[in-house]
Structures are given as structure tokens and as C-alpha cells.
PDB file of N, CA and C in Angstrom:
ATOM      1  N   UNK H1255      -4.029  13.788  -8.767  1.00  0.00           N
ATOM      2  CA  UNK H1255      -4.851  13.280  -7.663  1.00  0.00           C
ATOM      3  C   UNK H1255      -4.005  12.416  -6.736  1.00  0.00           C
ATOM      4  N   UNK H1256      -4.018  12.578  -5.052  1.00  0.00           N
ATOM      5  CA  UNK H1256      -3.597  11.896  -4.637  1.00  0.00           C
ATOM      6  C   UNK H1256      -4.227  10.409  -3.776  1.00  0.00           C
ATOM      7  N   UNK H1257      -3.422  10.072  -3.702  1.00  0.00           N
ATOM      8  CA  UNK H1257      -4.530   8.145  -3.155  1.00  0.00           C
ATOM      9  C   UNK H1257      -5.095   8.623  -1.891  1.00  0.00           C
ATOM     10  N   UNK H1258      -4.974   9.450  -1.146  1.00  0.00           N
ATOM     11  CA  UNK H1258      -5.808   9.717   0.053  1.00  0.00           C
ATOM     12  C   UNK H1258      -7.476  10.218  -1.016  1.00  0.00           C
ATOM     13  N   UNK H1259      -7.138  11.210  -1.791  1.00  0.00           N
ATOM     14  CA  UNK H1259      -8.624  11.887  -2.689  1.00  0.00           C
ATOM     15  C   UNK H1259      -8.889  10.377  -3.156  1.00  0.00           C
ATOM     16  N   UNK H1260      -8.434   9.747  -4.127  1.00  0.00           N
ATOM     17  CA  UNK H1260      -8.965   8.241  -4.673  1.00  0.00           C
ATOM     18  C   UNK H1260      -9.524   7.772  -3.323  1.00  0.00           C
ATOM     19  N   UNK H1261      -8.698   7.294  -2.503  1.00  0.00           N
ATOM     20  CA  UNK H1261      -9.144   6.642  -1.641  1.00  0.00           C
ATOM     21  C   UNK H1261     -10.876   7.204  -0.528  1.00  0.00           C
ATOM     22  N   UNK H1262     -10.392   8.398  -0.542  1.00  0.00           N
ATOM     23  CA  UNK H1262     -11.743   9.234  -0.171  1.00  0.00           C
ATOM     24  C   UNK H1262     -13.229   9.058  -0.911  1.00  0.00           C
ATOM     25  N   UNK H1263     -12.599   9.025  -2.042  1.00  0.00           N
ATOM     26  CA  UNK H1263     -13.897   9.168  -3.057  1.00  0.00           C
ATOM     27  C   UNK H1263     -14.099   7.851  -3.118  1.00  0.00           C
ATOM     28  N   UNK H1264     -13.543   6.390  -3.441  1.00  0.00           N
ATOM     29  CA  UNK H1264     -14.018   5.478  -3.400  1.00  0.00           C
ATOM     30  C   UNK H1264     -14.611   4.907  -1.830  1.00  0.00           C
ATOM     31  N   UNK H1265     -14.418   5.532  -0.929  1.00  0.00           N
ATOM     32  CA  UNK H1265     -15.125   5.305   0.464  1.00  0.00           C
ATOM     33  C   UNK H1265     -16.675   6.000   0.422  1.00  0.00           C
ATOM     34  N   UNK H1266     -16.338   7.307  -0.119  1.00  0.00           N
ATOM     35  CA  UNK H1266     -17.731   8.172  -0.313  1.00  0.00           C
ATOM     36  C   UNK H1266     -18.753   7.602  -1.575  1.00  0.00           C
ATOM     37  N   UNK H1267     -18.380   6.813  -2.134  1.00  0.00           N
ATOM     38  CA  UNK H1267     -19.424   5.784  -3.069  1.00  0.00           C
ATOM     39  C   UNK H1267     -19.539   4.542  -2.255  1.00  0.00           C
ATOM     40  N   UNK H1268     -18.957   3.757  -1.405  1.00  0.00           N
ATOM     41  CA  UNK H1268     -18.633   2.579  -0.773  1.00  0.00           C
ATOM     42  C   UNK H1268     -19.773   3.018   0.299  1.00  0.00           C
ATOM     43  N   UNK H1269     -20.122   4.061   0.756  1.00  0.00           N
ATOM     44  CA  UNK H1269     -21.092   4.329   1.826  1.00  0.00           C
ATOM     45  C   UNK H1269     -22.286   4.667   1.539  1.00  0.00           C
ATOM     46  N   UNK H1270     -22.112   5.247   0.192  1.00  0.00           N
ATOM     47  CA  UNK H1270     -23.443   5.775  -0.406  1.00  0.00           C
ATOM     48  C   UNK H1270     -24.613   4.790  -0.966  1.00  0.00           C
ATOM     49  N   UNK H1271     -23.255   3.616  -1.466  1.00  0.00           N
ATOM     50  CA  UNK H1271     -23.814   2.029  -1.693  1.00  0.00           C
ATOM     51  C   UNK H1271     -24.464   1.811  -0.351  1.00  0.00           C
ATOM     52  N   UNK H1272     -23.573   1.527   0.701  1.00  0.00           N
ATOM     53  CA  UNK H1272     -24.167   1.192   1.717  1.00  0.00           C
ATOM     54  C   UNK H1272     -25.349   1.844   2.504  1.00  0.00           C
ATOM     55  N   UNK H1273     -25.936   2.979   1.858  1.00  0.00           N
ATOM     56  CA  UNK H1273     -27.105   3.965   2.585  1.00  0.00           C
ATOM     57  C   UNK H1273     -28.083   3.013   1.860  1.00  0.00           C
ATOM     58  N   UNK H1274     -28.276   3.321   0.582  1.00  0.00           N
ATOM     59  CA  UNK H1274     -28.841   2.703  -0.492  1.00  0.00           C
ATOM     60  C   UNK H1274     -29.905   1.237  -0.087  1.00  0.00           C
ATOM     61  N   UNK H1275     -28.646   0.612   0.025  1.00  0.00           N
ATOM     62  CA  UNK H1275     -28.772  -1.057   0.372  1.00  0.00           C
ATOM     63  C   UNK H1275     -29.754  -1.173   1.805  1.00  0.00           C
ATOM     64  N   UNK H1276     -28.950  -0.056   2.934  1.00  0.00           N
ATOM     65  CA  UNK H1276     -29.575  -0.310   3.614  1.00  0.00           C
ATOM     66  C   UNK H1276     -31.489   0.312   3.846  1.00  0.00           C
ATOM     67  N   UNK H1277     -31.460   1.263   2.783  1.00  0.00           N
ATOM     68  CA  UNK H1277     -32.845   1.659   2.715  1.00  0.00           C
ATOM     69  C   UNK H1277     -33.996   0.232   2.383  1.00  0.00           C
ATOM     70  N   UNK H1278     -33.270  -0.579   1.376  1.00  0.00           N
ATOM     71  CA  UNK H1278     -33.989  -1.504   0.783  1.00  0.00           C
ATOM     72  C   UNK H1278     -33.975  -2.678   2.148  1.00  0.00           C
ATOM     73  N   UNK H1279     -33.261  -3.039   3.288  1.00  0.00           N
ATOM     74  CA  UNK H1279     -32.903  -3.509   4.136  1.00  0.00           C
ATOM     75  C   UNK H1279     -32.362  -4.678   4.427  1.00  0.00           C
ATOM     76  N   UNK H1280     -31.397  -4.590   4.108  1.00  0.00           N
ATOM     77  CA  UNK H1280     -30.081  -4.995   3.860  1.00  0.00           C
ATOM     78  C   UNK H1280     -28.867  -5.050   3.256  1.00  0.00           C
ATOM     79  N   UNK H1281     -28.188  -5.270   4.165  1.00  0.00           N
ATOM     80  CA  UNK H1281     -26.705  -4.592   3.583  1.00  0.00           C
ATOM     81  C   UNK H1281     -25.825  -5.850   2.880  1.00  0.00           C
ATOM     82  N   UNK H1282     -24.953  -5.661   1.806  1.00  0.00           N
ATOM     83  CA  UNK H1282     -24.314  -6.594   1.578  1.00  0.00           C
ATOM     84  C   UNK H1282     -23.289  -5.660   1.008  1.00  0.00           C
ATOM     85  N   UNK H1283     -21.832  -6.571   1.147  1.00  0.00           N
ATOM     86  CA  UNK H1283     -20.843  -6.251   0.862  1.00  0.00           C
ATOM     87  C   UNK H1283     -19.780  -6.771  -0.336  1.00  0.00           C
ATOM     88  N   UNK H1284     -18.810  -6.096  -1.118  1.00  0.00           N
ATOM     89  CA  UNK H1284     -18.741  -6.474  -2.453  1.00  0.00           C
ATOM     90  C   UNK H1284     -18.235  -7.524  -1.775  1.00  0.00           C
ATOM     91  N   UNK H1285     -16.437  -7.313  -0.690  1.00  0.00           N
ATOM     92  CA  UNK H1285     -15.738  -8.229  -0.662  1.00  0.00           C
ATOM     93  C   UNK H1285     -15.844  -9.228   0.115  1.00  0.00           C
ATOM     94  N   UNK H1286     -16.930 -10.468  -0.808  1.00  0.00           N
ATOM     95  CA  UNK H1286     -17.409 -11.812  -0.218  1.00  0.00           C
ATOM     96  C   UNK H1286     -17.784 -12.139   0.953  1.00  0.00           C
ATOM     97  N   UNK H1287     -18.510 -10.899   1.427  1.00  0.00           N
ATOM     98  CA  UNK H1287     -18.908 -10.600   3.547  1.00  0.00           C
ATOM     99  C   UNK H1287     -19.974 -10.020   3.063  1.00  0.00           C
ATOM    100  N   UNK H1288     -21.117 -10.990   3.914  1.00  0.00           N
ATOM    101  CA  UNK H1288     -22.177 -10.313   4.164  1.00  0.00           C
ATOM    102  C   UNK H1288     -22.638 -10.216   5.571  1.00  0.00           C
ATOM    103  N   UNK H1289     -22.837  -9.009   5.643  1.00  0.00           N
ATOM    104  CA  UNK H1289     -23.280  -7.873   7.004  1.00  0.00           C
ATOM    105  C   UNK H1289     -24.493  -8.686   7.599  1.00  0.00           C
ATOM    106  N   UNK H1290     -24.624  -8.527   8.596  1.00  0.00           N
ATOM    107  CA  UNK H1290     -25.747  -9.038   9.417  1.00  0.00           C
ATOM    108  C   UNK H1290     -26.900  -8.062   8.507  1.00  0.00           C
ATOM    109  N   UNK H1291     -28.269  -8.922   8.102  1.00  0.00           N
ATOM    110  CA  UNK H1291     -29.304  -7.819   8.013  1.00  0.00           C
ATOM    111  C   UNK H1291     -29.852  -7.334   9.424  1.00  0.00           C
ATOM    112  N   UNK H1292     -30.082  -5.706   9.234  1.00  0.00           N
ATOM    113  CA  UNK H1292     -30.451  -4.652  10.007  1.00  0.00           C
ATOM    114  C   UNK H1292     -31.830  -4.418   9.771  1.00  0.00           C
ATOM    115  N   UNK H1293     -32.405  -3.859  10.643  1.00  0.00           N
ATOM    116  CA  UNK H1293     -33.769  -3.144  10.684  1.00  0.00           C
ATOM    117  C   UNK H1293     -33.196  -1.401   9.419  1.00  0.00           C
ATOM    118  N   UNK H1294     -34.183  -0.939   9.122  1.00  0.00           N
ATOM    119  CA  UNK H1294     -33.925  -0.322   7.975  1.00  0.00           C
ATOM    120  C   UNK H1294     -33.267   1.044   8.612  1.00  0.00           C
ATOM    121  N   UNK H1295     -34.223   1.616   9.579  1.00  0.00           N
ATOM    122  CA  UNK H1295     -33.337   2.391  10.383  1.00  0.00           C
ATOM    123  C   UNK H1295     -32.719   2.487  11.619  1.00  0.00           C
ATOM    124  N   UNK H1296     -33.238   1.278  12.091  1.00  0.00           N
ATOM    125  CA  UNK H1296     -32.867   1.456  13.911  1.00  0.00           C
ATOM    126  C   UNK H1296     -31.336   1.166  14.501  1.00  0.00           C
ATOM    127  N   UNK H1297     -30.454   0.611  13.358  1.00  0.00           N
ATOM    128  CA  UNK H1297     -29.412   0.375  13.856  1.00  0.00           C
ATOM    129  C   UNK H1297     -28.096   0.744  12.379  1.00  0.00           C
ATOM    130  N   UNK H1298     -28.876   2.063  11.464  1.00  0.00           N
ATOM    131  CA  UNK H1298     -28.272   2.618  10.842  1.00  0.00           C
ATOM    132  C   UNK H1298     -26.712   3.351  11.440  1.00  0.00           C
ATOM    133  N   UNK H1299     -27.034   3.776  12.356  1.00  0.00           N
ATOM    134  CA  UNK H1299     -25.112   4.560  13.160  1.00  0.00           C
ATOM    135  C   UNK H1299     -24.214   3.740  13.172  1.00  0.00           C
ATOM    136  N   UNK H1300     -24.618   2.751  13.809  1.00  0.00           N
ATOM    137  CA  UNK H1300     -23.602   1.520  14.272  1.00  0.00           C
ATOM    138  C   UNK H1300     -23.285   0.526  13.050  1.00  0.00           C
ATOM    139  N   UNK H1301     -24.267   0.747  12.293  1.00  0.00           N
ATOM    140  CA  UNK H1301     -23.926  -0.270  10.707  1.00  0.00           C
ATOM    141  C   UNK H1301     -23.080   0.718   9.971  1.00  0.00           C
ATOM    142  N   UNK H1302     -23.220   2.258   9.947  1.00  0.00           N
ATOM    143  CA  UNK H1302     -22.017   2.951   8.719  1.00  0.00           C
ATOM    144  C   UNK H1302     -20.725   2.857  10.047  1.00  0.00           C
ATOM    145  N   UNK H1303     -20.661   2.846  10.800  1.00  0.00           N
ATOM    146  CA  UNK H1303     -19.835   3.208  11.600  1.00  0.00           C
ATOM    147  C   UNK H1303     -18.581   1.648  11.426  1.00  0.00           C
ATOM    148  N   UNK H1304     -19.678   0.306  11.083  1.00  0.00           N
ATOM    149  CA  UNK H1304     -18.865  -1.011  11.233  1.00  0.00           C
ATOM    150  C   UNK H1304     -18.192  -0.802   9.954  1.00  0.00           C
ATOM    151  N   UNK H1305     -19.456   0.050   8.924  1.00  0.00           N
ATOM    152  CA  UNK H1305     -19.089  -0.336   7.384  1.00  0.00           C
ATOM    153  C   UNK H1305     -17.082   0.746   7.306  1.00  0.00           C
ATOM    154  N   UNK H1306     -17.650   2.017   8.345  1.00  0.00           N
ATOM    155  CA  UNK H1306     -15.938   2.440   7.963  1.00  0.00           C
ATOM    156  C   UNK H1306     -15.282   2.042   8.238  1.00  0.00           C
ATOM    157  N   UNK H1307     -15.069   1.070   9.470  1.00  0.00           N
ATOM    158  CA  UNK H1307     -14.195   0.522  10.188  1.00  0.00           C
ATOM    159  C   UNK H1307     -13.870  -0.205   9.077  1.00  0.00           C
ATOM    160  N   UNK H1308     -14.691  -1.274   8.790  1.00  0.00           N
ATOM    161  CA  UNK H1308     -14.521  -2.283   7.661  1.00  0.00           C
ATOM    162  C   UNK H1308     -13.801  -1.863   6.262  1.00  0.00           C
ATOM    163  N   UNK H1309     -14.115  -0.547   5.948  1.00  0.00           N
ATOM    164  CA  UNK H1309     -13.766   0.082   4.538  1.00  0.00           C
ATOM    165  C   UNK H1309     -12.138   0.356   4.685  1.00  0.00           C
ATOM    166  N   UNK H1310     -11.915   0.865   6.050  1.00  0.00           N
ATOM    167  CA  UNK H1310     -10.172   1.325   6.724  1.00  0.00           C
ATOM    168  C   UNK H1310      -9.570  -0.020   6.619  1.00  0.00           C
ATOM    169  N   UNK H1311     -10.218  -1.053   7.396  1.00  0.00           N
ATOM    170  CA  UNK H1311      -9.208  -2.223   6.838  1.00  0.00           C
ATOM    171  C   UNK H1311      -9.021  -2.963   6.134  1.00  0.00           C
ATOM    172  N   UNK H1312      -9.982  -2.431   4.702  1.00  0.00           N
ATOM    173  CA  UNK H1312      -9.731  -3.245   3.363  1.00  0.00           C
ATOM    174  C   UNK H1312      -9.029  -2.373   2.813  1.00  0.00           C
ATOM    175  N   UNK H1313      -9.005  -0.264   2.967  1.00  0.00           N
ATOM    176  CA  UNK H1313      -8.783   0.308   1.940  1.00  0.00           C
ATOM    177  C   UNK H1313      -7.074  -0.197   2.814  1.00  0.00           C
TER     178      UNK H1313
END
């Protein structure tokens, strides 16, 4: 396996968390940052969109 697949697959659970969370409404994050709470769906694009940004500059 290479760290791009690791790294893939731990992003593709890292988001799936983050669908999850945000169904219940709100998002929180492992590494000691918590996300603004969101409306459950109205500003879902722009919240996975911060969460990859965010995921690229931790992974």
C-alpha cells in the first residue's frame, strides 16, 4: 500500500465522520479545532469543502 491509498482512505473516513456529525448538527474536529456549528444542511458544500482543505493541511 502506498501513503497516497493510506492517506486516501484515512481522508475517506475523516469525511464520512464529518457527514455523520454534521447530520446530528455539528461538526467537531479530532485535532483540538472546533468548526463553527452549521445548519444541518444549508451550508453542507462549503463545510466538506473547509473540512478538505483542512484535512490537506494536516494530512
Amino acid at each position: 500500500m502506498t501513503l497516497n491509498f493510506i492517506f486516501s482512505f484515512r481522508l475517506s473516513i475523516y469525511l464520512l465522520q464529518m457527514l455523520i456529525s454534521t447530520q446530528l448538527g455539528s461538526i467537531y474536529v479530532r485535532n483540538n479545532q472546533i468548526l463553527p456549528k452549521f445548519p444541518s444542511n444549508h451550508n453542507l458544500k462549503i463545510t466538506l469543502a473547509y473540512v478538505i482543505l483542512r484535512s490537506l493541511h494536516i494530512g
